mmCIF file of C-alpha atoms in Angstrom:
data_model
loop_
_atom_site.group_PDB
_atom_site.id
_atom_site.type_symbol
_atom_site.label_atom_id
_atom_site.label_comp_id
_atom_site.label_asym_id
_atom_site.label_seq_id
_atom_site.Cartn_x
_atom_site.Cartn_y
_atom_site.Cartn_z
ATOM 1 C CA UNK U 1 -40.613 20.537 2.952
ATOM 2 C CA UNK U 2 -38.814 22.396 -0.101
ATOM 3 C CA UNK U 3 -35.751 20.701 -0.922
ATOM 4 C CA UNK U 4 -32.643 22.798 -0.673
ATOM 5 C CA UNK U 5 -31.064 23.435 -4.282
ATOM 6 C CA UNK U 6 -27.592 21.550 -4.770
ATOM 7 C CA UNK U 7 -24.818 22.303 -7.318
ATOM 8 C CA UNK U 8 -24.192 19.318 -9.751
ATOM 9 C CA UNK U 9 -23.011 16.678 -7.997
ATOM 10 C CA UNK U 10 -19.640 16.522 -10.316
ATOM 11 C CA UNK U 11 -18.695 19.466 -8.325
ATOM 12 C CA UNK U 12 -18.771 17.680 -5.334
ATOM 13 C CA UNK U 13 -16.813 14.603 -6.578
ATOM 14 C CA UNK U 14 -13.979 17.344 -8.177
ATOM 15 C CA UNK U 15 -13.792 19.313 -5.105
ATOM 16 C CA UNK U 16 -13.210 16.150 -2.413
ATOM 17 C CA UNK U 17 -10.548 15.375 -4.790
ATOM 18 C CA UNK U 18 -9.101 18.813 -4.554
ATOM 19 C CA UNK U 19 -9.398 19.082 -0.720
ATOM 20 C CA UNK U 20 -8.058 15.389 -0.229
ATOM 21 C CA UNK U 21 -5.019 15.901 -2.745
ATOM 22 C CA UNK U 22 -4.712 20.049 -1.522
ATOM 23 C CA UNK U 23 -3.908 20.411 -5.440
ATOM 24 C CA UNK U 24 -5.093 21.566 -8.659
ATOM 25 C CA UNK U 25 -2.859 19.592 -10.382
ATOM 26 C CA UNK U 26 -2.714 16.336 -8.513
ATOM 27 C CA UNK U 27 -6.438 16.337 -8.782
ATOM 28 C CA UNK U 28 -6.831 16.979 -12.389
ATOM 29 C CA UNK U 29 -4.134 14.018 -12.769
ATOM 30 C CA UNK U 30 -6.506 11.884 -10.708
ATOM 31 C CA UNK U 31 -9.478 13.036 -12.434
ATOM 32 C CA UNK U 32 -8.143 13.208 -16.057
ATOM 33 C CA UNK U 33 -8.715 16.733 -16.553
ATOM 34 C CA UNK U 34 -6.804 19.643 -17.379
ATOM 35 C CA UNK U 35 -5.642 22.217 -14.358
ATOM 36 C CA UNK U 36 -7.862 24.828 -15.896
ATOM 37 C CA UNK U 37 -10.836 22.536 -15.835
ATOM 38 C CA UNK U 38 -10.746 21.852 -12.333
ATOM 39 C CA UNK U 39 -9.842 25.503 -11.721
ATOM 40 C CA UNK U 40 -13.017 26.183 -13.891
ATOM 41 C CA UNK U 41 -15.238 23.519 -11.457
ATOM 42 C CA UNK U 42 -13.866 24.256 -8.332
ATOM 43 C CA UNK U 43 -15.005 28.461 -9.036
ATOM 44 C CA UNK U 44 -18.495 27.473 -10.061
ATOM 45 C CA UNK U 45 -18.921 25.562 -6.947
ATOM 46 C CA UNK U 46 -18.084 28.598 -5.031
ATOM 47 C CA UNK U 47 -19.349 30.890 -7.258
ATOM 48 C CA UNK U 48 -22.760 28.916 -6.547
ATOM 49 C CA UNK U 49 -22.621 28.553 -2.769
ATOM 50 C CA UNK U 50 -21.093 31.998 -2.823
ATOM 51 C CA UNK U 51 -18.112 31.691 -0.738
ATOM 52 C CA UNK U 52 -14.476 30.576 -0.780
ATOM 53 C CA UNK U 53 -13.558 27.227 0.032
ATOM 54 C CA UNK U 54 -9.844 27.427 -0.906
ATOM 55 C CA UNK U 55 -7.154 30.087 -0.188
ATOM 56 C CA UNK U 56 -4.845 30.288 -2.753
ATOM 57 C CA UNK U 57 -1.355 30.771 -1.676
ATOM 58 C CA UNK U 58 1.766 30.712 -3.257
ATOM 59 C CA UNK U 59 2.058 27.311 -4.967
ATOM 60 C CA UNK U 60 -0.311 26.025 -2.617
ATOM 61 C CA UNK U 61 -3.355 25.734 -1.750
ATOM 62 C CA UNK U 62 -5.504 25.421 1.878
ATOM 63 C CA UNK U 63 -9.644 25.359 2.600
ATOM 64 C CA UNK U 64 -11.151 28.015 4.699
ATOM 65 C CA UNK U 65 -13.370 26.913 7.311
ATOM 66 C CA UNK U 66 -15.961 26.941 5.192
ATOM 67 C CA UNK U 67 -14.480 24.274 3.042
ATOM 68 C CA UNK U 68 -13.209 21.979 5.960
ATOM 69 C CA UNK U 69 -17.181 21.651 6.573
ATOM 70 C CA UNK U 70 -18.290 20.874 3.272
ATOM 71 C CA UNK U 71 -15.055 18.868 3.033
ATOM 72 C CA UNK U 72 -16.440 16.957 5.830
ATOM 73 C CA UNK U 73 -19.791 16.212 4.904
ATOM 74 C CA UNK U 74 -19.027 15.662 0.794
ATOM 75 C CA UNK U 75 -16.734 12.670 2.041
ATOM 76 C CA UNK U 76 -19.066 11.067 4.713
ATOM 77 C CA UNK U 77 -21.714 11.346 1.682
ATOM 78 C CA UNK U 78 -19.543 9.557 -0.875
ATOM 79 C CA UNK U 79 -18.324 7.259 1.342
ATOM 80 C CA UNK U 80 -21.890 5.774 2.384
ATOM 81 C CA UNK U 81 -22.716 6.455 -1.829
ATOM 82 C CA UNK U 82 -19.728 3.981 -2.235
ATOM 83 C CA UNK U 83 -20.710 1.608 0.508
ATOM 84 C CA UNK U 84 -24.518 1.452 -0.992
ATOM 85 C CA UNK U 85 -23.195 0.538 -5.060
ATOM 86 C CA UNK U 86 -20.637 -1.747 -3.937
ATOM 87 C CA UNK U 87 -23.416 -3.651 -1.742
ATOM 88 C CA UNK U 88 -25.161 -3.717 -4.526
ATOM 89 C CA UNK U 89 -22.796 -5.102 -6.722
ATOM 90 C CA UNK U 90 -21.946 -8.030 -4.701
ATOM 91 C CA UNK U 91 -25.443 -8.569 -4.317
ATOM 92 C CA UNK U 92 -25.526 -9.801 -8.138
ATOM 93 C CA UNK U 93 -25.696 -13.156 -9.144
ATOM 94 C CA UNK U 94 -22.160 -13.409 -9.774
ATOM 95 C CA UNK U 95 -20.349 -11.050 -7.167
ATOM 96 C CA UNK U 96 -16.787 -9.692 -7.992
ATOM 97 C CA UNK U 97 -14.241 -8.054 -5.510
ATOM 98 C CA UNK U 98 -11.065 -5.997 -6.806
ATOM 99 C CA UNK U 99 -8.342 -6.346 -4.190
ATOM 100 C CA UNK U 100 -5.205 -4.128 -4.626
ATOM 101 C CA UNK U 101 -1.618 -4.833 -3.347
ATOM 102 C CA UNK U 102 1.801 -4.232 -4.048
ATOM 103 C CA UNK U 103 3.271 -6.404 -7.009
ATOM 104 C CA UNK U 104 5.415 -8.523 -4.226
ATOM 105 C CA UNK U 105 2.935 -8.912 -2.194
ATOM 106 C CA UNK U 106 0.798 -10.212 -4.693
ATOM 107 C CA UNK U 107 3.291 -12.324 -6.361
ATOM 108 C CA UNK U 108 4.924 -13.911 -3.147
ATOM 109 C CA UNK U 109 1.913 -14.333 -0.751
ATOM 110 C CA UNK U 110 -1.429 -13.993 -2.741
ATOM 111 C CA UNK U 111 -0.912 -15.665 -5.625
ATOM 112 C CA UNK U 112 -0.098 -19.532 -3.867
ATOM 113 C CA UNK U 113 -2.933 -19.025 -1.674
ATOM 114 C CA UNK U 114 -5.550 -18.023 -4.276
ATOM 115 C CA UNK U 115 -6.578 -21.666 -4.733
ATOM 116 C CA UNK U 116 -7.930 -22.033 -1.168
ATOM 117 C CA UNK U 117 -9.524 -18.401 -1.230
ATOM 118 C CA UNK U 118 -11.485 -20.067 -4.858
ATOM 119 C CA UNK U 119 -12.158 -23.517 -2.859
ATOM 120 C CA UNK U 120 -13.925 -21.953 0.190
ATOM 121 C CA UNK U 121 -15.763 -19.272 -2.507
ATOM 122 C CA UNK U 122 -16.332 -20.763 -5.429
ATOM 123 C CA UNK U 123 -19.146 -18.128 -6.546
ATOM 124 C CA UNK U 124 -16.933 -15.280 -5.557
ATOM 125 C CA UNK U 125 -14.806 -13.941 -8.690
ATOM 126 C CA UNK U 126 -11.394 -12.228 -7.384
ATOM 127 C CA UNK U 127 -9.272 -9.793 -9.066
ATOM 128 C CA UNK U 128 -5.958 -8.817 -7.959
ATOM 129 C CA UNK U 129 -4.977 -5.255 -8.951
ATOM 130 C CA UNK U 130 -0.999 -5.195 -8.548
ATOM 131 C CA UNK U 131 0.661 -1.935 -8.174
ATOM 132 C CA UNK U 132 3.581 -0.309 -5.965
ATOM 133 C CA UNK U 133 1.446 2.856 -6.628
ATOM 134 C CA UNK U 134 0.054 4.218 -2.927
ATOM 135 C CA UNK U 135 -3.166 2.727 -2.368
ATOM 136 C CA UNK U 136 -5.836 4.238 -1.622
ATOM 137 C CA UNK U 137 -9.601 2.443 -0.736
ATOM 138 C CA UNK U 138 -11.501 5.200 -2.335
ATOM 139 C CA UNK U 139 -9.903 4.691 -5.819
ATOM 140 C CA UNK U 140 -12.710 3.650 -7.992
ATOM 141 C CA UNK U 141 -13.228 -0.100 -8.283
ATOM 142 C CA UNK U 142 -10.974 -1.222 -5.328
ATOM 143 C CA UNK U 143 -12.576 -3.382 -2.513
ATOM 144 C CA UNK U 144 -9.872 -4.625 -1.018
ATOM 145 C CA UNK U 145 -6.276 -2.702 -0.373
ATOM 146 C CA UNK U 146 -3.726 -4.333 1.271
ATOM 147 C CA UNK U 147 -2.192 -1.348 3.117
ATOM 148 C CA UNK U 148 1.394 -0.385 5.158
ATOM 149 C CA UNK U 149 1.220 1.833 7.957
ATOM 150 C CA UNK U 150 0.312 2.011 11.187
ATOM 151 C CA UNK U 151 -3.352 0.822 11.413
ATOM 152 C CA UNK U 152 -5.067 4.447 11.226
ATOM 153 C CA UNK U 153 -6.967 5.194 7.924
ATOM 154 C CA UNK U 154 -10.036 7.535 8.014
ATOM 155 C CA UNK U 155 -12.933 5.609 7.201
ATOM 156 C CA UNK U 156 -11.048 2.215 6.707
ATOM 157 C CA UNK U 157 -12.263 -1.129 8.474
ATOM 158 C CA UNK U 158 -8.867 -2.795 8.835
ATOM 159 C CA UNK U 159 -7.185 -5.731 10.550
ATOM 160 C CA UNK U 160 -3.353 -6.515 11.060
ATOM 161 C CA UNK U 161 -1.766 -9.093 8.967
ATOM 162 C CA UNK U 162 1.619 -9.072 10.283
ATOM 163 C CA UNK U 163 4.514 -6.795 11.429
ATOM 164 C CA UNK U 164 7.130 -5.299 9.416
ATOM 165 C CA UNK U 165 10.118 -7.749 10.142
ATOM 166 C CA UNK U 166 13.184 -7.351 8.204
ATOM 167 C CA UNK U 167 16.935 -9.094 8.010
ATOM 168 C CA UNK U 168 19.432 -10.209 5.313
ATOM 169 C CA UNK U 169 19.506 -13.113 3.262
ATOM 170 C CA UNK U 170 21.533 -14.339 0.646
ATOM 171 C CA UNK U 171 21.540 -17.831 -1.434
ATOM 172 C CA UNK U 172 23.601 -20.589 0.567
ATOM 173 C CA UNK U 173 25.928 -20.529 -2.122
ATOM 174 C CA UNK U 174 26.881 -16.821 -1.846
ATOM 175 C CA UNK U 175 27.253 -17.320 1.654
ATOM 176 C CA UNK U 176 29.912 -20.595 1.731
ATOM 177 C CA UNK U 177 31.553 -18.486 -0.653
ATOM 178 C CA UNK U 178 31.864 -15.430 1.622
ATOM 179 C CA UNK U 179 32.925 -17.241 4.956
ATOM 180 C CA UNK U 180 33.427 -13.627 6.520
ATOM 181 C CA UNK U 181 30.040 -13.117 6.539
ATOM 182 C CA UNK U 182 29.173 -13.507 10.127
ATOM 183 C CA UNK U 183 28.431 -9.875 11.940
ATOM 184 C CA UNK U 184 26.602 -7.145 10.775
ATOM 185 C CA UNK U 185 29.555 -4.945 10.018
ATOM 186 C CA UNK U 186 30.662 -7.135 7.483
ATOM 187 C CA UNK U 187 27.734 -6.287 5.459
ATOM 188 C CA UNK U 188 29.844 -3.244 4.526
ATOM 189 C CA UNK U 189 32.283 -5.650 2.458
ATOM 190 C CA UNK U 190 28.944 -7.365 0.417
ATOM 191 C CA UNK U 191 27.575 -6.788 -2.655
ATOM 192 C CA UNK U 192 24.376 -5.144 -1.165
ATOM 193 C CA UNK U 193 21.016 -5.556 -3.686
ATOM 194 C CA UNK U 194 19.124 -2.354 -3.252
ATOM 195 C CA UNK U 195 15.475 -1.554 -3.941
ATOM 196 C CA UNK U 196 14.921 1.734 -5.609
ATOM 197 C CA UNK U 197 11.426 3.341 -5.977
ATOM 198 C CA UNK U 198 9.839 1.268 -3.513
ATOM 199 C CA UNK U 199 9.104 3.431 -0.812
ATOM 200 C CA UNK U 200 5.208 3.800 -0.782
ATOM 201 C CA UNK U 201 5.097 -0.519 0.113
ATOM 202 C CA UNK U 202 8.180 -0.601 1.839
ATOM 203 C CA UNK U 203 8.373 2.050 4.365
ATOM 204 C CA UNK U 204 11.644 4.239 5.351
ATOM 205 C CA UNK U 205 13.696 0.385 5.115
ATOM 206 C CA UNK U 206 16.852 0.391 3.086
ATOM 207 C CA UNK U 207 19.860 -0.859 4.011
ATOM 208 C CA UNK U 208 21.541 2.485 4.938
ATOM 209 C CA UNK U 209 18.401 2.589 7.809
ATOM 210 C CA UNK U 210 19.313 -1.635 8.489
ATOM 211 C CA UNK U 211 23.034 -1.115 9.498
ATOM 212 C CA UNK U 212 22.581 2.051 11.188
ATOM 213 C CA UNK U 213 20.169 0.486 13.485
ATOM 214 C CA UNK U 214 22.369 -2.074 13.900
ATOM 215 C CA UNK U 215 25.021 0.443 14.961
ATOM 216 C CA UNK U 216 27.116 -0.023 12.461
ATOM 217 C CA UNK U 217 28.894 2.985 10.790
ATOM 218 C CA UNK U 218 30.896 3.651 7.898
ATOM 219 C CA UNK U 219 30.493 3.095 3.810
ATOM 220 C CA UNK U 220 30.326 -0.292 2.087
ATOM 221 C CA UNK U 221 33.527 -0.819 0.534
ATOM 222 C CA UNK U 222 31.953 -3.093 -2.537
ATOM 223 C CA UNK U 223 29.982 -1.333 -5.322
ATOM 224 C CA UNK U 224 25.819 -2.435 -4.554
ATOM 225 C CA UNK U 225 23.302 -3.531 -7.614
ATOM 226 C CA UNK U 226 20.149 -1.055 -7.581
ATOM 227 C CA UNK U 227 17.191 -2.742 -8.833
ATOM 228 C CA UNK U 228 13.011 -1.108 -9.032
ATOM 229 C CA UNK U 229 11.569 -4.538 -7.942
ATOM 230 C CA UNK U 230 11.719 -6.697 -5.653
ATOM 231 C CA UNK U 231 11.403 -10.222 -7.025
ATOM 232 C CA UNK U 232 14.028 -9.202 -9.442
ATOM 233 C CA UNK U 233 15.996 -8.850 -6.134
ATOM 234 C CA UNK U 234 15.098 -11.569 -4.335
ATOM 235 C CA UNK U 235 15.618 -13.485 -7.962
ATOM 236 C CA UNK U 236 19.494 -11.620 -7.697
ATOM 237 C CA UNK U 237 19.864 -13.102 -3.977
ATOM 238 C CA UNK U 238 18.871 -16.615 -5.125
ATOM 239 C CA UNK U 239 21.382 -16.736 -8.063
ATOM 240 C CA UNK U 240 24.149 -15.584 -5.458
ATOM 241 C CA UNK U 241 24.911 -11.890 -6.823
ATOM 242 C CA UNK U 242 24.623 -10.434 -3.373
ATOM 243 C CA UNK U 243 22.544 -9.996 0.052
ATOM 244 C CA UNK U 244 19.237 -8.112 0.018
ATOM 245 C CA UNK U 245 17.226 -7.575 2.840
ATOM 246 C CA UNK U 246 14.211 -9.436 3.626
ATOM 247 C CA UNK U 247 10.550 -8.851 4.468
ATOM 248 C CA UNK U 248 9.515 -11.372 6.701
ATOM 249 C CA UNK U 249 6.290 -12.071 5.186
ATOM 250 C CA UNK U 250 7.704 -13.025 2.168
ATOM 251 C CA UNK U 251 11.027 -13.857 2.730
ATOM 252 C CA UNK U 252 10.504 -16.935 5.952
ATOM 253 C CA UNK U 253 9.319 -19.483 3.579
ATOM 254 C CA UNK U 254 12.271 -19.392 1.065
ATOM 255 C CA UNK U 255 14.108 -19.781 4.238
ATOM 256 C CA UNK U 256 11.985 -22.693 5.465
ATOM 257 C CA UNK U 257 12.417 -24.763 2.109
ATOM 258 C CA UNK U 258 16.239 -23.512 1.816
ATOM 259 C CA UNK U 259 16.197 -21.294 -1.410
ATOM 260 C CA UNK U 260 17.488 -18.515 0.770
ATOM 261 C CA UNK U 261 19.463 -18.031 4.453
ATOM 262 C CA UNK U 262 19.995 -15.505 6.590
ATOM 263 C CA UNK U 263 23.846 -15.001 7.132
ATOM 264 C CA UNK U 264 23.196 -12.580 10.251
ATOM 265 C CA UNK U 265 20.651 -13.500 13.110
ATOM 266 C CA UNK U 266 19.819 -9.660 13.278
ATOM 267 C CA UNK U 267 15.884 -8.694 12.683
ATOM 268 C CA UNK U 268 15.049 -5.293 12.301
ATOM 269 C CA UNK U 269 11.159 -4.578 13.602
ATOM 270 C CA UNK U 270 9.373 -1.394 13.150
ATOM 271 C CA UNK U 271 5.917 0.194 14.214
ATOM 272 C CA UNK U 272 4.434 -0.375 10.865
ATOM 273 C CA UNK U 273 2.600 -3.585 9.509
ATOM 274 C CA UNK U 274 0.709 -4.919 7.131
ATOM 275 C CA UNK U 275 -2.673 -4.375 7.069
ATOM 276 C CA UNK U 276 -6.259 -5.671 4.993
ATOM 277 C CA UNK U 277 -8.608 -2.689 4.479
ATOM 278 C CA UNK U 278 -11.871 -1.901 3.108
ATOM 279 C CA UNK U 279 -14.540 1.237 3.493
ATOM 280 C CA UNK U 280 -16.614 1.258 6.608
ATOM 281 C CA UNK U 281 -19.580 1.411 4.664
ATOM 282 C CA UNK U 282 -18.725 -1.714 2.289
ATOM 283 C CA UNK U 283 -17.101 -3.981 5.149
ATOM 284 C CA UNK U 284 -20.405 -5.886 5.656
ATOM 285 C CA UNK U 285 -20.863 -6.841 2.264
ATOM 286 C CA UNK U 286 -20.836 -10.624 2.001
ATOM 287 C CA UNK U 287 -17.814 -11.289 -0.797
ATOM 288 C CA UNK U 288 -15.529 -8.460 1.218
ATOM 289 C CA UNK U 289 -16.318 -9.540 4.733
ATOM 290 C CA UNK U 290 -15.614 -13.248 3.308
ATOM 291 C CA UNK U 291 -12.776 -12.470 2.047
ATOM 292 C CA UNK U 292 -11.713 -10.267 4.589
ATOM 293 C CA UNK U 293 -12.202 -13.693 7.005
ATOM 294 C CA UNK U 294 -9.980 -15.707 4.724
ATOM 295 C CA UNK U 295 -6.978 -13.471 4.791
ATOM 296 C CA UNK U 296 -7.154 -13.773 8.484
ATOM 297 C CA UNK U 297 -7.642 -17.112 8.603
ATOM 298 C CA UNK U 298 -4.741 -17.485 6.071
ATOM 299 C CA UNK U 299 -1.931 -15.510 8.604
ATOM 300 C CA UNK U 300 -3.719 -17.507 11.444
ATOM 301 C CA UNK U 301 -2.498 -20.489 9.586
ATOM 302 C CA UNK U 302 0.822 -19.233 8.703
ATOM 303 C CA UNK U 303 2.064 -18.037 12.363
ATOM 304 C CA UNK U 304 0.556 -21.876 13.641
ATOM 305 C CA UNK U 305 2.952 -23.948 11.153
ATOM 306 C CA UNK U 306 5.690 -21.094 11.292
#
């Protein structure tokens, strides 16, 4: 049977990154090109199957049928490539996994557990890739993500760590000081620590979303501190500058061993959590899937001796 004659396969990889990101621009970020380059590959490609698989709007751009189809099958395809070379990887003497989570996350929960992860694999090299960039499983070289959201990623193998669980906390100190400090509406006369830039980890949670669920109303009186990372706040709560808010996960055992307390008994939980993921088609491979056993085991452990 004559085999069918393909376009380069670069075409392919350019335009799933065009359909996925519906943008010249965005893609040719991802890809490191110029727009006009992936202009240029994206009009060969049709210009070789001989039909449009974008309409170009106004500052926008949307597939035709035809490209939802090819859209359809060009990811399945990569995906399963993906799955195949990352098998193979692991199946080297030495296998190595890239797992990718936010820079808290990392810091505050990873990074004291790694030495258990190295004493149950010992021949499995780990590297955490730390970013409050969105993550996304198909970015070359990552195994692992650690995602937030609500469980549903096309493609993704994932499993629940633990819900999104948020309250205040301050350093005892702060709080002796500020005896008042007992409802919710008193928040308004704190010196609230704010998280800017955050919002691809941490959801829609600030504390404007906190006290309104929490029916309180009205402007804090008190001028905040606005800082772009979170262990710099949670460093700001410890020292006693002001009250941040909380994420369970991270925040419980500083409350357990007393660096931090939580001046209201008021826990906001949302439909989002915390979740490990990895492609369907590299799940089974033997350093993911172990790894992928550990984490669970590790939040098994933690919700026991919580």
């Amino acid at each position: 049977m004559k085999k069918p004659r393909l376009p380069s396969l670069s075409l392919f990889q350019t335009f799933e990154v065009v359909a996925r990101r519906s943008s010249f621009t965005l893609a040719a970020n991802e890809l490191c090109l110029t727009q006009s380059a992936v202009s240029r590959q994206i009009k060969s490609l049709e210009d070789d199957l001989g039909l449009l698989l974008f309409r170009r709007l106004h500052r926008e751009i949307e597939l035709t049928a035809e490209g939802r189809r090819l859209f359809a099958s060009v990811t399945q395809g990569l995906q399963e490539i993906g799955g195949c070379v990352a098998g193979l990887r692991a199946s080297a003497e030495n296998p190595q996994i890239t797992v990718s989570a936010s820079v808290a996350f990392s810091y505050f929960w990873l990074m004291p557990r790694i030495e258990r992860f190295s004493a149950r694999h010992p021949d499995i090299d780990l590297r955490i890739l730390a970013t409050d960039q969105k993550m996304d499983l198909r970015q070359e070289g990552v195994d692992v993500a650690i995602l937030y959201g609500r469980g549903q990623w096309e493609g993704a193998q994932t499993h629940l760590l633990f819900g999104e669980k948020v309250y205040p906390v301050c350093s005892p100190t702060y709080l002796r000081n500020h005896p008042a400090l007992r409802t919710p509406s008193d928040m308004l006369d704190q010196t609230l620590l704010h998280l800017d830039g955050g919002g691809n980890i941490w959801g829609g949670v600030d504390w404007p979303v906190w006290l309104a669920t929490q029916g309180v109303t009205g402007q804090p009186v008190r001028r905040c501190v606005r800082l772009n990372s979170y262990p710099m706040i949670l460093q700001a709560a410890e020292a006693g500058r002001g009250v941040a808010l909380g994420w369970s996960y991270i925040t419980d055992a500083m409350l357990a061993d007393g660096r931090l307390v939580c001046p209201v008994d008021k826990c906001l939980e949302t439909r989002e959590g915390y979740y490990a993921g990895a492609l369907e088609g590299s799940a089974a491979v033997p350093a993911i899937a172990g790894f992928m056993e550990w984490i669970r085991d590790e939040v098994a452990g933690s919700v026991s001796l919580a």
